[in-house]
Tab-separated table of C-alpha atoms in Angstrom:
chain	number	residue	atom	x	y	z
A	147	MET	CA	-13.016	-9.576	-17.799
A	148	LEU	CA	-13.105	-9.631	-13.998
A	149	VAL	CA	-11.594	-13.103	-13.914
A	150	GLY	CA	-8.240	-11.842	-15.181
A	151	ILE	CA	-7.922	-9.012	-12.649
A	152	ARG	CA	-6.799	-11.126	-9.685
A	153	PRO	CA	-3.950	-12.977	-11.499
A	154	THR	CA	-2.694	-9.662	-12.893
A	155	ILE	CA	-2.628	-8.066	-9.447
A	156	LYS	CA	-0.920	-11.144	-8.015
A	157	ASN	CA	1.836	-10.957	-10.636
A	158	PHE	CA	2.614	-7.279	-10.127
A	159	ILE	CA	1.631	-6.446	-6.532
A	160	GLY	CA	5.235	-6.753	-5.367
A	161	THR	CA	6.394	-4.409	-8.125
A	162	TYR	CA	3.609	-1.947	-7.282
A	163	ALA	CA	4.546	-1.959	-3.590
A	164	LEU	CA	8.244	-1.413	-4.351
A	165	ALA	CA	7.470	1.423	-6.772
A	166	ALA	CA	5.195	3.087	-4.211
A	167	LEU	CA	7.892	2.815	-1.527
A	168	VAL	CA	10.540	4.335	-3.821
A	169	LEU	CA	8.188	7.205	-4.699
A	170	LEU	CA	7.462	7.851	-1.014
A	171	VAL	CA	11.167	7.961	-0.165
A	172	ALA	CA	11.855	10.287	-3.093
A	173	ALA	CA	8.957	12.558	-2.080
A	174	GLU	CA	10.202	12.630	1.514
A	175	LEU	CA	13.720	13.599	0.480
A	176	ALA	CA	12.529	16.181	-2.044
A	177	PHE	CA	9.490	17.723	-0.349
A	178	GLY	CA	9.485	16.491	3.259
A	179	ILE	CA	5.977	15.049	3.031
A	180	SER	CA	6.141	13.581	6.556
A	181	GLY	CA	6.607	17.075	7.978
A	182	ARG	CA	3.760	18.445	5.874
A	183	LEU	CA	1.501	15.603	6.996
A	184	SER	CA	2.442	16.208	10.619
A	185	GLU	CA	1.733	19.913	10.209
A	186	SER	CA	-1.678	19.197	8.697
A	187	LEU	CA	-2.473	17.127	11.803
A	188	GLY	CA	-1.618	20.069	14.041
A	189	ARG	CA	1.664	18.651	15.378
A	190	GLY	CA	4.080	20.992	13.610
A	191	SER	CA	6.287	20.402	10.598
A	192	LYS	CA	9.149	18.912	12.628
A	193	LEU	CA	7.390	15.661	13.603
A	194	SER	CA	7.006	16.735	17.246
A	195	GLY	CA	10.669	17.802	17.422
A	196	ARG	CA	12.076	14.629	15.870
A	197	THR	CA	13.823	16.388	12.976
A	198	ASP	CA	15.763	18.607	15.426
A	199	LEU	CA	16.746	15.531	17.436
A	200	TRP	CA	17.950	13.785	14.277
A	201	ALA	CA	20.128	16.784	13.377
A	202	HIS	CA	21.702	16.873	16.852
A	203	CYS	CA	22.389	13.132	16.758
A	204	LEU	CA	24.187	13.509	13.436
A	205	GLU	CA	26.299	16.316	14.895
A	206	VAL	CA	27.469	14.041	17.710
A	207	GLN	CA	28.143	11.025	15.486
A	208	SER	CA	31.915	10.556	15.216
A	209	ASN	CA	32.352	7.365	13.193
A	210	PRO	CA	30.095	7.206	10.100
A	211	ILE	CA	31.603	3.947	8.804
A	212	PHE	CA	31.459	1.664	11.865
A	213	GLY	CA	29.314	3.722	14.242
A	214	THR	CA	29.872	3.882	17.971
A	215	GLY	CA	29.244	0.177	18.606
A	216	PHE	CA	26.245	-2.022	19.249
A	217	GLU	CA	23.672	-0.143	21.396
A	218	SER	CA	26.379	2.219	22.663
A	219	PHE	CA	25.528	5.578	21.093
A	220	TRP	CA	23.474	6.720	24.077
A	221	PHE	CA	26.272	6.321	26.591
A	222	PRO	CA	26.363	9.191	29.143
A	223	GLU	CA	28.910	11.380	27.331
A	224	ARG	CA	27.009	11.657	24.044
A	225	ARG	CA	23.666	11.681	25.820
A	226	ASP	CA	24.758	14.661	27.910
A	227	ARG	CA	25.918	16.539	24.814
A	228	ILE	CA	22.518	16.070	23.182
A	229	ALA	CA	20.713	16.915	26.426
A	230	ALA	CA	22.471	20.304	26.402
A	231	PHE	CA	20.378	21.281	23.369
A	232	TYR	CA	17.159	20.540	25.282
A	233	HIS	CA	17.811	22.098	28.695
A	234	ASN	CA	18.827	18.760	30.182
A	235	TRP	CA	16.049	16.649	28.663
A	236	ARG	CA	17.842	13.343	28.051
A	237	PRO	CA	16.480	11.376	25.064
A	238	GLY	CA	17.131	7.651	25.024
A	239	THR	CA	16.651	6.917	21.327
A	240	ALA	CA	16.841	8.782	18.027
A	241	HIS	CA	13.137	8.085	17.340
A	242	ASN	CA	14.154	6.730	13.938
A	243	SER	CA	15.122	3.085	13.475
A	244	TYR	CA	17.341	3.734	10.455
A	245	LEU	CA	19.162	6.647	12.056
A	246	GLN	CA	19.612	4.706	15.290
A	247	THR	CA	21.125	1.804	13.351
A	248	TYR	CA	23.465	4.221	11.594
A	249	LEU	CA	24.519	5.821	14.883
A	250	ASN	CA	25.282	2.462	16.496
A	251	LEU	CA	26.645	0.462	13.557
A	252	GLY	CA	27.513	3.070	10.935
A	253	LEU	CA	27.037	2.730	7.200
A	254	ILE	CA	28.003	-0.947	7.384
A	255	GLY	CA	25.204	-1.770	9.818
A	256	LEU	CA	22.708	0.381	7.914
A	257	SER	CA	23.612	-1.409	4.668
A	258	ILE	CA	23.051	-4.789	6.333
A	259	LEU	CA	19.657	-3.624	7.624
A	260	ILE	CA	18.600	-2.385	4.178
A	261	GLY	CA	19.804	-5.663	2.664
A	262	LEU	CA	17.702	-7.578	5.186
A	263	LEU	CA	14.612	-5.561	4.299
A	264	ILE	CA	15.200	-6.099	0.567
A	265	ALA	CA	15.732	-9.849	1.066
A	266	THR	CA	12.511	-10.044	3.081
A	267	PHE	CA	10.629	-8.185	0.363
A	268	TRP	CA	11.972	-10.607	-2.259
A	269	LYS	CA	10.849	-13.626	-0.210
A	270	ILE	CA	7.392	-12.134	0.180
A	271	ARG	CA	7.192	-11.397	-3.535
A	272	LEU	CA	7.832	-15.061	-4.295
A	273	GLU	CA	5.300	-16.060	-1.636
A	274	LEU	CA	2.611	-14.146	-3.517
A	275	PHE	CA	2.799	-16.783	-6.278
A	276	ARG	CA	2.612	-19.730	-3.850
A	277	ASN	CA	0.149	-18.498	-1.248
A	278	PHE	CA	-1.392	-15.172	-2.222
A	279	GLU	CA	-3.418	-14.649	0.978
A	280	TRP	CA	-0.454	-15.175	3.330
A	281	GLY	CA	1.886	-13.321	0.960
A	282	ARG	CA	-0.155	-10.129	0.851
A	283	TYR	CA	-0.562	-10.244	4.639
A	284	ARG	CA	3.227	-10.428	5.015
A	285	LEU	CA	3.672	-7.618	2.485
A	286	ALA	CA	1.254	-5.321	4.318
A	287	LEU	CA	3.086	-5.904	7.613
A	288	LEU	CA	6.448	-5.239	5.988
A	289	VAL	CA	5.248	-1.914	4.570
A	290	ALA	CA	3.837	-0.917	7.980
A	291	ILE	CA	7.096	-1.847	9.735
A	292	ILE	CA	9.230	0.101	7.243
A	293	ALA	CA	6.992	3.166	7.596
A	294	ARG	CA	6.887	2.929	11.398
A	295	GLY	CA	10.667	2.774	11.538
A	296	TRP	CA	10.866	6.334	10.200
A	297	THR	CA	9.496	7.889	13.400
A	298	GLU	CA	10.236	5.296	16.106
A	299	TYR	CA	13.088	3.014	17.074
A	300	PHE	CA	12.054	-0.605	17.483
A	301	PHE	CA	14.697	-2.566	15.558
A	302	THR	CA	15.788	-4.291	18.737
A	303	THR	CA	15.248	-7.683	20.355
A	304	GLY	CA	12.983	-6.278	23.064
A	305	SER	CA	10.406	-4.961	20.601
A	306	GLY	CA	7.212	-6.845	19.815
A	307	LEU	CA	6.998	-5.278	16.360
A	308	TRP	CA	10.538	-6.442	15.558
A	309	PHE	CA	9.473	-9.957	16.594
A	310	VAL	CA	6.625	-9.689	14.073
A	311	PHE	CA	9.234	-8.791	11.472
A	312	TYR	CA	11.068	-12.039	12.228
A	313	ILE	CA	7.839	-13.959	11.599
A	314	ILE	CA	7.217	-12.420	8.189
A	315	ALA	CA	10.918	-12.574	7.216
A	316	MET	CA	11.173	-16.349	7.595
A	317	ASP	CA	10.401	-18.881	4.898
A	318	TYR	CA	8.029	-21.690	5.804
A	319	PRO	CA	8.251	-25.188	4.266
A	320	LEU	CA	5.359	-26.206	2.049
A	321	THR	CA	3.230	-29.040	3.389
A	322	HIS	CA	2.357	-31.729	0.882
A	323	LEU	CA	-0.605	-33.994	1.583
A	324	THR	CA	-0.087	-36.334	-1.360
A	325	ILE	CA	1.312	-39.046	0.914
A	326	VAL	CA	-2.090	-39.451	2.529
A	327	GLU	CA	-3.830	-40.559	-0.647
A	328	PRO	CA	-2.360	-44.105	-0.851
A	329	SER	CA	-3.407	-44.852	2.738
A	330	VAL	CA	-6.917	-43.569	2.036
A	331	ARG	CA	-7.193	-45.825	-0.997
A	332	ALA	CA	-5.801	-48.759	0.969
A	333	ALA	CA	-8.383	-48.195	3.699
A	334	ARG	CA	-11.174	-48.127	1.120
A	335	SER	CA	-9.951	-51.352	-0.521
A	336	GLU	CA	-9.805	-53.046	2.897
A	337	LYS	CA	-13.399	-52.001	3.607
A	338	ILE	CA	-14.504	-53.381	0.221
A	339	ALA	CA	-12.717	-56.666	0.937
A	340	GLU	CA	-14.359	-56.936	4.372
A	341	PHE	CA	-17.757	-56.211	2.863
A	342	ALA	CA	-17.226	-58.852	0.154
A	343	TYR	CA	-16.159	-61.384	2.789
A	344	ALA	CA	-19.263	-60.630	4.862
A	345	GLU	CA	-21.464	-61.221	1.801
A	346	GLY	CA	-19.836	-64.641	1.250
A	347	GLU	CA	-18.057	-63.786	-1.979
A	348	PRO	CA	-14.758	-65.624	-2.678
């Protein structure tokens, strides 16, 4: 009975992970579970003020389709408008990778980012059938990166975690060692021939 458990998990682990992620997103939108979790940890229900910052950023956003341009949302004018809500505290990011992408690149950029995450998930799902150990490692990192992106902004070239995403998002060619076998057999046959010659056999 236990023998069949591992293949079953391997076949459906990608589906399980996707279903869990969809349920988490739905629960966040419906019940705000991240705020409740933050409150249970003694940090308030607003994720240490992040939800207020997100609301102010959305108020300042002027182009929902194309955004303000690559890495240009936090130019002085918009930054000063947001700082006015915080008595001149000047935030430098939205503390949310998805919101920051939307602010800079609009719905088009956000759609590309979501497409990239889905494509990476699909690659990892296929990897689970070829190399289960490496596939589940990649899947765990992808889930952690997606979750981390909800409260921090790191989808940028200067981030080490984003570099890790590049590593798990790439496909790696399979290495085949079948070419080595003929040379091994040839070496064995040469040793047998040398041994036969040393023994004086024709």
